[in-house]
Coordinates of C-alpha atoms and ligand atoms in Angstrom, one line a residue:
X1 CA 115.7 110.3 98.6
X2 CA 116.7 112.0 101.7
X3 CA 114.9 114.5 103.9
X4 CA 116.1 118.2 103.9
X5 CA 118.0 118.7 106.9
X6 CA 116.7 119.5 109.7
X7 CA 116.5 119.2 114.2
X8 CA 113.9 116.4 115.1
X9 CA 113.0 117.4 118.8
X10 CA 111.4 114.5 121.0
X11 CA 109.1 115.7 123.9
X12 CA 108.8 112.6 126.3
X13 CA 112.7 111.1 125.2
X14 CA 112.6 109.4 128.3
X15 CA 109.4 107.7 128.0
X16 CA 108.5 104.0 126.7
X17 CA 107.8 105.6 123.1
X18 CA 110.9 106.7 122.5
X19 CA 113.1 104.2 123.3
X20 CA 110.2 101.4 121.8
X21 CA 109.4 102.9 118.4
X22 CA 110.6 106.3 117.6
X23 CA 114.5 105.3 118.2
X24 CA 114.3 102.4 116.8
X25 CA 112.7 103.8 113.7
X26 CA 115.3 106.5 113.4
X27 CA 117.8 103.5 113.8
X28 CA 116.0 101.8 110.6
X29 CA 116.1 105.0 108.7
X30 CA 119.3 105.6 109.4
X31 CA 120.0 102.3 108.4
X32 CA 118.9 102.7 105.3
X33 CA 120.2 106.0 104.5
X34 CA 117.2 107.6 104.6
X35 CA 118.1 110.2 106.9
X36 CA 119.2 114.0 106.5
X37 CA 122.7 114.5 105.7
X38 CA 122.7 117.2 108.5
X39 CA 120.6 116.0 111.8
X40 CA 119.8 116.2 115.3
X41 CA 117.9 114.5 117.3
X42 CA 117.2 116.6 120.8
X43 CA 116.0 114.4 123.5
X44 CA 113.9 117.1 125.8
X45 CA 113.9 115.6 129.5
X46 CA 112.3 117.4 132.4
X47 CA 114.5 116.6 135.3
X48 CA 118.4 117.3 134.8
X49 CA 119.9 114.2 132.6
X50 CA 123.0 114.8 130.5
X51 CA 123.4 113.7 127.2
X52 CA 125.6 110.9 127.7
X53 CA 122.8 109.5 129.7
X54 CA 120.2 109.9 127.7
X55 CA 122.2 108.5 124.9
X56 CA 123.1 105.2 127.2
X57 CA 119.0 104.9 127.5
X58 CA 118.3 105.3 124.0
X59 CA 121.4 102.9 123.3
X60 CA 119.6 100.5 125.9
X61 CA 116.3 100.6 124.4
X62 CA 117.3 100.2 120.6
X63 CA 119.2 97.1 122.1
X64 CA 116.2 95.4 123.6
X65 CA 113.3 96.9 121.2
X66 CA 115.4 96.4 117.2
X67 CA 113.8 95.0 114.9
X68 CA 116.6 93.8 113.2
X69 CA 120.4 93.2 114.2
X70 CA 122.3 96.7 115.6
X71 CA 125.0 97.6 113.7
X72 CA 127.5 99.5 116.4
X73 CA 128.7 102.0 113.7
X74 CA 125.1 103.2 112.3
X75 CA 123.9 103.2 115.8
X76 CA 126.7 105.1 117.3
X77 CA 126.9 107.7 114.3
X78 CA 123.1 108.2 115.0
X79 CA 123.6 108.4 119.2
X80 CA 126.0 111.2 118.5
X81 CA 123.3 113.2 116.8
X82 CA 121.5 113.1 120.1
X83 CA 121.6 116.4 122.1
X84 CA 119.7 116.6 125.9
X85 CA 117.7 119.7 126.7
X86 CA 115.5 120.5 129.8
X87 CA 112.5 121.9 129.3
X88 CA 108.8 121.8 131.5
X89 CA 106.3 123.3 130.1
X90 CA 105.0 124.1 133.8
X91 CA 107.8 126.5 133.4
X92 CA 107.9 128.6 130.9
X93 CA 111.3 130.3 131.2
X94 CA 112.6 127.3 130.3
X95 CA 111.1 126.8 126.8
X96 CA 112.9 130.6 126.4
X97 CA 116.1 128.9 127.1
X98 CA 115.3 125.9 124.9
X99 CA 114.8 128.3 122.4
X100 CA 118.0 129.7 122.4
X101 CA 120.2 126.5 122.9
X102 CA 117.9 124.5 119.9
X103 CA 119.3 127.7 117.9
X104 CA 122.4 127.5 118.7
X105 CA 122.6 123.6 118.4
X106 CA 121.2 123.9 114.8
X107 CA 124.0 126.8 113.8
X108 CA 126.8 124.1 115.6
X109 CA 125.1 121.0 113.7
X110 CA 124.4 123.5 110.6
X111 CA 121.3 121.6 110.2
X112 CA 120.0 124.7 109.3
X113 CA 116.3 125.6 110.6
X114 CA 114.1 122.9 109.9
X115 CA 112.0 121.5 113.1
X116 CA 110.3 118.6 113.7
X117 CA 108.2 118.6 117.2
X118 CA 107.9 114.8 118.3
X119 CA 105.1 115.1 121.3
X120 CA 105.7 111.7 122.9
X121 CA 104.4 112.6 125.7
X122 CA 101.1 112.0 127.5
X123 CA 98.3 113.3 125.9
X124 CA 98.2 116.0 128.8
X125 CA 101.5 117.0 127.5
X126 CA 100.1 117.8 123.9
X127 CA 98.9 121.4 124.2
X128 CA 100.7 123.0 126.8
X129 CA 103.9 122.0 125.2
X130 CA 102.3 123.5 122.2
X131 CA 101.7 126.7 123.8
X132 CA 105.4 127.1 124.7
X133 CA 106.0 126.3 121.5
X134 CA 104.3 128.5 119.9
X135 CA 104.7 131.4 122.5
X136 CA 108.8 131.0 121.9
X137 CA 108.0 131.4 118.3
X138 CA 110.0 127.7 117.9
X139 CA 107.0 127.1 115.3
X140 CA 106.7 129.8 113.5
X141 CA 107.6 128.8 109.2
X142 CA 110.0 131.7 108.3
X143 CA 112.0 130.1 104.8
X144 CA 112.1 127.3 107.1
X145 CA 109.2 123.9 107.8
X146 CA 108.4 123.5 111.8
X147 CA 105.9 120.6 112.1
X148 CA 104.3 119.0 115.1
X149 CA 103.7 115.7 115.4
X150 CA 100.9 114.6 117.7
X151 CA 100.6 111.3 119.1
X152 CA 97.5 109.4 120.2
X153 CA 95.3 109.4 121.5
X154 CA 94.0 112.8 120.5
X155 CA 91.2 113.9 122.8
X156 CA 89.0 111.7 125.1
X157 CA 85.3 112.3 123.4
X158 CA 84.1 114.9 120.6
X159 CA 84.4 117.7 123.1
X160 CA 87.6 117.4 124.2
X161 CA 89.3 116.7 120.4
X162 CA 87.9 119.7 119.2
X163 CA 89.2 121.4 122.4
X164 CA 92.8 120.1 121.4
X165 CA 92.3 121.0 117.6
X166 CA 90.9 124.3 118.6
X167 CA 94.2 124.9 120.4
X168 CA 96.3 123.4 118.2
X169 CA 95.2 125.7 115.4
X170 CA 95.4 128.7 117.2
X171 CA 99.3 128.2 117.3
X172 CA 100.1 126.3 114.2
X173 CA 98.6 125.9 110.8
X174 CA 97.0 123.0 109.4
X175 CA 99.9 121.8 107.7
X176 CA 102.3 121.5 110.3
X177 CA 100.5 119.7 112.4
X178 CA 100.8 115.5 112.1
X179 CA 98.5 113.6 113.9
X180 CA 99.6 110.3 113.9
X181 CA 97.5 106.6 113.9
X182 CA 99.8 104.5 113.8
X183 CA 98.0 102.1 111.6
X184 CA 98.8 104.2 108.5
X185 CA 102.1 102.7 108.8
X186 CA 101.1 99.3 108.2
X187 CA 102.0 97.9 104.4
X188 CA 98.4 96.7 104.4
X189 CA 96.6 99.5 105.3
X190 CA 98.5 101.7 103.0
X191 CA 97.7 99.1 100.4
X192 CA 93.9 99.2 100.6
X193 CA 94.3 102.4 98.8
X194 CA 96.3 100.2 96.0
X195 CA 93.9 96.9 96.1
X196 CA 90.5 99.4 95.1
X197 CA 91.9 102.3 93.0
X198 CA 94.8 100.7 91.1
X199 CA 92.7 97.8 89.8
X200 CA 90.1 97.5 87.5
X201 CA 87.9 94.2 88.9
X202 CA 87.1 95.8 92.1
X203 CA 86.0 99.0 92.4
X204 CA 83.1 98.1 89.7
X205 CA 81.3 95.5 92.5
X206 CA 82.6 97.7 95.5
X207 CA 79.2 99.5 96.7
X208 CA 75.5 98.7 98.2
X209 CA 74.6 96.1 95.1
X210 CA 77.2 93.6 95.5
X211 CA 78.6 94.1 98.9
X212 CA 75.7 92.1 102.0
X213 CA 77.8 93.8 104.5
X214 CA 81.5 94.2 105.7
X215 CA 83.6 93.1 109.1
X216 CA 86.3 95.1 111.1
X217 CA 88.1 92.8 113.2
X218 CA 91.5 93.8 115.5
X219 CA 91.4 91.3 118.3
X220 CA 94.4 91.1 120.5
X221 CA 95.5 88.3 122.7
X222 CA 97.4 91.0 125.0
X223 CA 96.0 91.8 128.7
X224 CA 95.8 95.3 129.9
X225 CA 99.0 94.4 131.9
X226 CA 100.7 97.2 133.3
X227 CA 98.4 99.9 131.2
X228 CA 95.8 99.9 134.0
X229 CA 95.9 103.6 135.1
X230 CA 95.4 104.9 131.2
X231 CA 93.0 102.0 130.0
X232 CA 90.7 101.7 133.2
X233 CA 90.1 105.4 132.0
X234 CA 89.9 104.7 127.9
X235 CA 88.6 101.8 127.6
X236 CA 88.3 99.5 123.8
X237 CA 86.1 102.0 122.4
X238 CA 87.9 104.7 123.1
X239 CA 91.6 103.4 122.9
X240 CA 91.0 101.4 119.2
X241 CA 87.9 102.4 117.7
X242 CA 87.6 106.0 116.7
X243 CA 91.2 105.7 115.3
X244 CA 92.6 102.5 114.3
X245 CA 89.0 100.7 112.9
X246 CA 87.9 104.1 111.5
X247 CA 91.2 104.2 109.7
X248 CA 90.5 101.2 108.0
X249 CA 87.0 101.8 107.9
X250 CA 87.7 104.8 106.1
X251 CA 90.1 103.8 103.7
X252 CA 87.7 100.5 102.8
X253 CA 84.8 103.0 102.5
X254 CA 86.1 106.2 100.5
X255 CA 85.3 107.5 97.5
X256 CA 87.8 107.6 95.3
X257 CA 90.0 110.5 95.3
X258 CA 90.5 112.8 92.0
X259 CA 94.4 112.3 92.9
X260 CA 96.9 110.2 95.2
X261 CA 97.7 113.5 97.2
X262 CA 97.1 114.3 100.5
X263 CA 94.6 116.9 100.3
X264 CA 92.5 114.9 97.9
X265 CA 92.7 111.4 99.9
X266 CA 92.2 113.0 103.4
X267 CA 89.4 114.9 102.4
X268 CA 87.7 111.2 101.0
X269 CA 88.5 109.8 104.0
X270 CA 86.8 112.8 106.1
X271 CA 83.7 112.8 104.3
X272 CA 83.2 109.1 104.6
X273 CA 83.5 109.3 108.5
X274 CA 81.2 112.3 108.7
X275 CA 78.4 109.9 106.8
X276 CA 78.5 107.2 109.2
X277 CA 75.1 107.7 111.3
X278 CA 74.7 109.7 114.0
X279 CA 72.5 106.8 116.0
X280 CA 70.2 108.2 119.1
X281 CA 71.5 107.3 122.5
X282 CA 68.8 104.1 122.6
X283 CA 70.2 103.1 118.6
X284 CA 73.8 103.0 119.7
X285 CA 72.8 100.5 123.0
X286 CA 71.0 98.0 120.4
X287 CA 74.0 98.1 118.4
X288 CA 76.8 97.3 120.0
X289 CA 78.0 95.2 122.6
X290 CA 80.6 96.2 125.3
X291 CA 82.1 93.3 127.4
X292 CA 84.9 93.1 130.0
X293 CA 87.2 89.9 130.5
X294 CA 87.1 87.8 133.2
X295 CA 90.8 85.4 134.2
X296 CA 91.3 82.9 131.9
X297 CA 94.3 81.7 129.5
X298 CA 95.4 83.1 126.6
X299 CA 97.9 80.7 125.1
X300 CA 100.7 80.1 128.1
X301 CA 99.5 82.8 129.5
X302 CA 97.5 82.9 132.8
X303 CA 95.4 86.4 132.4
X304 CA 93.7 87.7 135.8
X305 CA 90.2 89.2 135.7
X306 CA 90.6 92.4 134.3
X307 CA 89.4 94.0 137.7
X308 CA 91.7 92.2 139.4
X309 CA 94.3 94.7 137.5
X310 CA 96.9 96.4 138.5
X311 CA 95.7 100.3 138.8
X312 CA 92.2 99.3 137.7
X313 CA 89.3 99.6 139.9
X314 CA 87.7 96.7 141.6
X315 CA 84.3 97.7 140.2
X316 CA 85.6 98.7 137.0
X317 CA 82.8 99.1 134.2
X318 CA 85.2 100.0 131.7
X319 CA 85.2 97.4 128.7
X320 CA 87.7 95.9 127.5
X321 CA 85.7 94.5 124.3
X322 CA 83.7 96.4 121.5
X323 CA 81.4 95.5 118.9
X324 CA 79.3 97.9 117.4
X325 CA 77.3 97.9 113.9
X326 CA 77.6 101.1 111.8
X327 CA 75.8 102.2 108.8
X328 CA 77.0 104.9 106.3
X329 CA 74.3 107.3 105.0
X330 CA 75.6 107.6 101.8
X331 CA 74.8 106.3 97.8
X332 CA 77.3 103.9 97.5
X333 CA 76.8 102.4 101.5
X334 CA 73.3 103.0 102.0
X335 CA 71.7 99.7 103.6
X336 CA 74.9 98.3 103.9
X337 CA 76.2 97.1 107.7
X338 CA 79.8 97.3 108.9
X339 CA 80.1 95.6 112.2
X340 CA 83.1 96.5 113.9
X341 CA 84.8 94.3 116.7
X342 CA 88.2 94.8 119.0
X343 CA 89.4 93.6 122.4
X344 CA 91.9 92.6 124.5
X345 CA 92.4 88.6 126.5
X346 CA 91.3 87.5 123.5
X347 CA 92.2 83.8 121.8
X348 CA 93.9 84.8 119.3
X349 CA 95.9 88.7 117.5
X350 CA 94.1 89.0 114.6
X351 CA 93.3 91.9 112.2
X352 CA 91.4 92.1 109.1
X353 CA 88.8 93.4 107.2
X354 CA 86.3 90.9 105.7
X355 CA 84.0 92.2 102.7
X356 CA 81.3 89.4 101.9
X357 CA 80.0 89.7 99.0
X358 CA 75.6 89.0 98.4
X359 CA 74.5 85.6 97.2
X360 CA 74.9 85.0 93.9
X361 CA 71.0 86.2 92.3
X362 CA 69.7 82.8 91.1
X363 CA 69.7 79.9 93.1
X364 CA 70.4 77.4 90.4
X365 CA 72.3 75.2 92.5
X366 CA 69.7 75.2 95.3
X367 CA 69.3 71.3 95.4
X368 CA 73.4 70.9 95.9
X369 CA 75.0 69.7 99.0
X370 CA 76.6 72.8 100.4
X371 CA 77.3 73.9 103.5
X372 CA 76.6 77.9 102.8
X373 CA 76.2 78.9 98.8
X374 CA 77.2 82.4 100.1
X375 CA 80.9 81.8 101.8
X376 CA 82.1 85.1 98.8
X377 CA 84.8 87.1 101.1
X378 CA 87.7 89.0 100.3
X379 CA 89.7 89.5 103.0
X380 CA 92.1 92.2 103.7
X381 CA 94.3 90.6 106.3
X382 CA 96.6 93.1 108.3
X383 CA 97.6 90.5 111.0
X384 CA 99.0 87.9 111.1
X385 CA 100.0 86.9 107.4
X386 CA 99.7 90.1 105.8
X387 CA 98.2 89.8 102.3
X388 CA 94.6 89.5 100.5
X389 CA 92.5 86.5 100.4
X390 CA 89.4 85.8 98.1
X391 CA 86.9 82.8 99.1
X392 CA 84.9 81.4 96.6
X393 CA 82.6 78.6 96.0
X394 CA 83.6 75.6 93.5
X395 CA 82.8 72.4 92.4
X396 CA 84.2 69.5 94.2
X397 CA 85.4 66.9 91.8
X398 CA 83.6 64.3 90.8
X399 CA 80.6 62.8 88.9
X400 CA 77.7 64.6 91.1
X401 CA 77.5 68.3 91.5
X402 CA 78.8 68.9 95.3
X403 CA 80.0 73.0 96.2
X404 CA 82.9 73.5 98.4
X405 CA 84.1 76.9 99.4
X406 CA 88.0 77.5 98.5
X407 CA 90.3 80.4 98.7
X408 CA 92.5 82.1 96.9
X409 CA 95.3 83.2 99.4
X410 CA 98.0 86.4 98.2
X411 CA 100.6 86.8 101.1
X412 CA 103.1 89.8 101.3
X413 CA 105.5 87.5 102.3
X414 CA 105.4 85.2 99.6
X415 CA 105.9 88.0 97.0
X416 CA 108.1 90.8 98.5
X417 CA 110.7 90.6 101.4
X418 CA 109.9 93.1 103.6
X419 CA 112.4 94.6 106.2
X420 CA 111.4 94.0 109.4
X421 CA 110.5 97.2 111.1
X422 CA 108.4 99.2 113.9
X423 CA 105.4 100.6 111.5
X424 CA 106.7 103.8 112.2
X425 CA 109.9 104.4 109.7
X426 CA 107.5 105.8 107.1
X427 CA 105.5 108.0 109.5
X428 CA 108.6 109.1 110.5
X429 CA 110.1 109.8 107.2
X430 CA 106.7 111.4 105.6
X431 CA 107.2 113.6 108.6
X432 CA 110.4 114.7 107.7
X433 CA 109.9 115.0 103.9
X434 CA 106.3 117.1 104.7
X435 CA 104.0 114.8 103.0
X436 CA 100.9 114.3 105.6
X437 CA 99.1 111.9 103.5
X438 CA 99.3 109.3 106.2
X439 CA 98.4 111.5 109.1
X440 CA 94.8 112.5 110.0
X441 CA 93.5 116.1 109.7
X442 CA 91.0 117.6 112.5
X443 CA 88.0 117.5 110.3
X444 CA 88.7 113.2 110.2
X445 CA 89.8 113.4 114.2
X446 CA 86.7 114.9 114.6
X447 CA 84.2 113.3 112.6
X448 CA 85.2 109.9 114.3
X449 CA 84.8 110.9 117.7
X450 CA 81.3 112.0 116.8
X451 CA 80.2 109.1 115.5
X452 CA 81.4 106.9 118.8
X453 CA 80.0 109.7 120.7
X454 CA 77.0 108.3 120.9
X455 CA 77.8 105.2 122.5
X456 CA 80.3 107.0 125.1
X457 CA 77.4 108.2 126.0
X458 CA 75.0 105.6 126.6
X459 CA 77.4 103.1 128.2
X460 CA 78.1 105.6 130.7
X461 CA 74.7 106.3 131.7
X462 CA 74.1 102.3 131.6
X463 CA 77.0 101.6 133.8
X464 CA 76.9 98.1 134.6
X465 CA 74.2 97.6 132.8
X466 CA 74.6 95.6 129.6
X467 CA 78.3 95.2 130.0
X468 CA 79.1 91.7 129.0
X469 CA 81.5 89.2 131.0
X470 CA 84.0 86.8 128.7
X471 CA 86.8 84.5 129.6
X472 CA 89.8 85.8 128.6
X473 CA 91.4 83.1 126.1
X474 CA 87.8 83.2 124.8
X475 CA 86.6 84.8 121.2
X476 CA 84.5 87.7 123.1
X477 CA 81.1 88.0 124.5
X478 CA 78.3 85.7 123.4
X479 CA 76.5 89.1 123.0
X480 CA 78.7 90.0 120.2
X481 CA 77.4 86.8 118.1
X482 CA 74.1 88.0 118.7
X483 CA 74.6 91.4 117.4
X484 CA 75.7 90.1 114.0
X485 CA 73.3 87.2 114.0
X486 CA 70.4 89.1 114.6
X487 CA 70.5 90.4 111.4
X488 CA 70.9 86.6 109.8
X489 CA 74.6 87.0 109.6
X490 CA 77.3 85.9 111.3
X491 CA 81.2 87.2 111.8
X492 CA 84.1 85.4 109.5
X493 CA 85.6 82.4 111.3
X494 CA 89.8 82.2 111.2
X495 CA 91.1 80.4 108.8
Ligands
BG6_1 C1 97.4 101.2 120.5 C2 96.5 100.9 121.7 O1 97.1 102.4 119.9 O2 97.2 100.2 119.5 C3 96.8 99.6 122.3 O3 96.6 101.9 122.7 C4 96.8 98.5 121.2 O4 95.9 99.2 123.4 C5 97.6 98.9 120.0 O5 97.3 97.3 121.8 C6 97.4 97.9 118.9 O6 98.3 98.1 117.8 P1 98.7 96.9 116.9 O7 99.6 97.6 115.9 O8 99.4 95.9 117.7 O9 97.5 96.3 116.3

């Protein structure tokens, strides 16, 4: 069904965001019907821009970033929706006057009072916008929903998040605010929730006495490119780890929730990331490995060493590869490993979660030919070929006893046609309709920045120290093969 109506205000509506993801999502809404019957879109801009201009952008960037053909009618019924306004945050009389125009828009658009905040800005944007926000009284809920939708990353290190949360909440309430990971909006991550809590074969096997140990994987063939100024300063721990892996970390290793309903499933997910282990500053250096790519080809591509960088220091330490090996002091994990892996240059995109399963008890078949009696995965594949694959050991045919591994392969694609899209229409629309479910709530933030903070730490007092060179084309460090096989495992090979 369709949202209420309601103004959806974009901070940063000239910036790559915008024109990438957020228009284009709107356009796929819109395309679908599944926006308000009253709307308007307000494009805030610093410097002067009329609207006509800022439409033409937006027009531009649906062009070159749809996901599916643009339809001139939809697009140019949704354009019209769009409104520029000026505002700095630098200067505060002009949130007074945005305050007055947005009002005036929403009595001319009769879209009545509903606000959404879009803050696709630079995450030095987020809470003095906020401020202005909230010192115009734009926020304040009276008979009508103002939300705020933060983007990523949220906060820098424990300290800083709980800066931005602590100012966040002294302006808005809980429930307005939507922080946004954008791997919520992925089919597959959603449907974690759906593979473990709306079947009955796996949630019986899914704890310490069945599960050896389980792999987070999101490699990415991409380069820093022209990111060097933000990622010299983030780095892979920083940029994927505390929010995209700990999403699906968290959603792989909740308990299950009374109810499907926000408060219910974020609170599952929150406790789960505040039981991974706090490790010591020497514990977090033994487990994990940090490495940084060095030129190589990825595909057709020729990658540069990642010094070597546009905006990225010559003696860059900052890694651009992460592994790291977790453990979750609770009942159902206790014992259990998850090793976590993510970088950039890498041979191949790929994202999954692989849950191998122990060895079967008895070893009745010890005197078989077999290359590895304990090949039991299910994989939760996010990318590429989005579906749910189960390997298994069987008998290859014939008069002798020989064991082969085999899988059993489920892919989205196969099944359901899916609409191509940007990952972000149902964000978006959750946004709109006020169901938060998807979005992470400051205890969750929180709780995963303090369990990377440990290894912040340490690899900035190591420096150079420990940080591991790979070839960019390559599959990572060698170090990171030694981190899993070290404990007489080893990670999942493609395939
Ligand atoms: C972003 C990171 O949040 O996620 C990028 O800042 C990364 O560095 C991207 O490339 C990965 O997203 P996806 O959806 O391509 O896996």
């Amino acid at each position: 069904h369709k949202p209420e109506s309601c103004s959806f205000v974009i901070f940063g509506a000239t910036g790559d965001l915008t024109h990438r993801l957020v228009l284009p999502a709107l356009y796929n809404l819109a395309a679908a019907d599944l926006l308000p019957e009253k709307f308007c879109v307000v494009g805030v801009a610093r410097k002067g821009m009329s609207s006509d201009e800022m439409r033409e952008s937006l027009l531009a960037g649906l062009k070159k970033y749809k996901t599916r053909p643009v339809d001139d009618e939809i697009a140019k019924r949704l354009l019209e929706c769009v409104t520029c306004i000026e505002a700095d945050p630098s200067d505060p009389a002009s949130f007074d006057a945005m305050a007055e125009r947005l009002h005036k828009l929403e009595t001319n658009r009769q879209t009545g009072g509903n606000r959404l905040f879009y803050l696709a800005t630079p995450p030095t944007g987020f809470a003095p916008i906020a401020k202005q926000l909230g010192r115009t009284g734009m926020l304040k809920e009276n008979g009508y929903w103002r939300r705020l939708v933060v983007e990523k990353p949220f906060g820098t290190d424990l300290a800083s998040a709980k800066a931005l949360n602590g100012e966040l909440l002294s302006i808005a309430e809980e429930h307005q605010i939507y922080r946004i990971d954008h791997y919520l909006g992925k089919e597959t991550v959603q449907n974690i929730l759906v593979l473990r809590f709306a079947n009955g074969m796996f949630e019986p096997i899914w704890n310490r006495n069945h599960i050896d140990h389980i792999q987070i994987t999101v490699d990415e063939k991409l380069d820093v490119g022209h990111r060097g100024s933000f990622y010299d300063a983030t780095g892979a721990l920083r940029d994927m780890v505390p929010n995209h892996l700990f999403q699906l970390l968290s959603l792989v290793a909740m308990e299950p929730p009374a109810k499907f309903e926000a408060h219910a499933v974020r609170s599952a997910k929150a406790e789960v990331l505040a039981a991974i282990q706090t490790e010591t500053e020497a514990e977090a250096l033994k487990n994990s490995v940090r490495g940084q790519y060095q030129a190589g080809k990825s595909g057709d591509n020729d990658i540069p060493d990642y010094r070597k960088t546009e905006d990225v220091k010559p003696d860059s330490t900052t890694e651009t590869y992460a592994a790291l090996r977790l453990t979750i002091d609770n009942w159902r994990w206790a014992g259990v490993p998850f090793y976590l892996r993510t970088g950039k240059a890498l041979g191949m995109k790929r994202t999954e979660v692989a849950i191998k399963f122990k060895q079967a008890p008895f070893a009745m078949f010890r005197d078989t030919p077999v290359d590895n009696l304990s090949q039991n995965y299910l994989v939760i594949a996010v990318e590429p070929n989005e579906g749910i694959t189960l390997q298994f050991n069987t008998k290859v045919p014939g008069p002798t006893i020989n064991i082969d591994g085999v899988e059993m392969k489920f892919r989205y694609k196969d099944y359901f046609q899916v609409e191509p899209s940007t990952g972000y229409e149902t964000l978006i629309y959750d946004c709109m309709i006020g169901d938060n479910i998807l979005f992470q709530r400051a205890d969750s933030v929180e709780a995963g920045w303090q369990a990377v903070q440990p290894f912040l730490d340490a690899w900035k007092k190591a420096g150079a120290r420990g940080l591991e060179p790979y070839k960019a084309g390559s599959e990572g460090p060698d170090a990171a093969d030694q981190l899993i096989e070290r404990d007489g495992r080893s990670w999942r090979k493609f395939g």
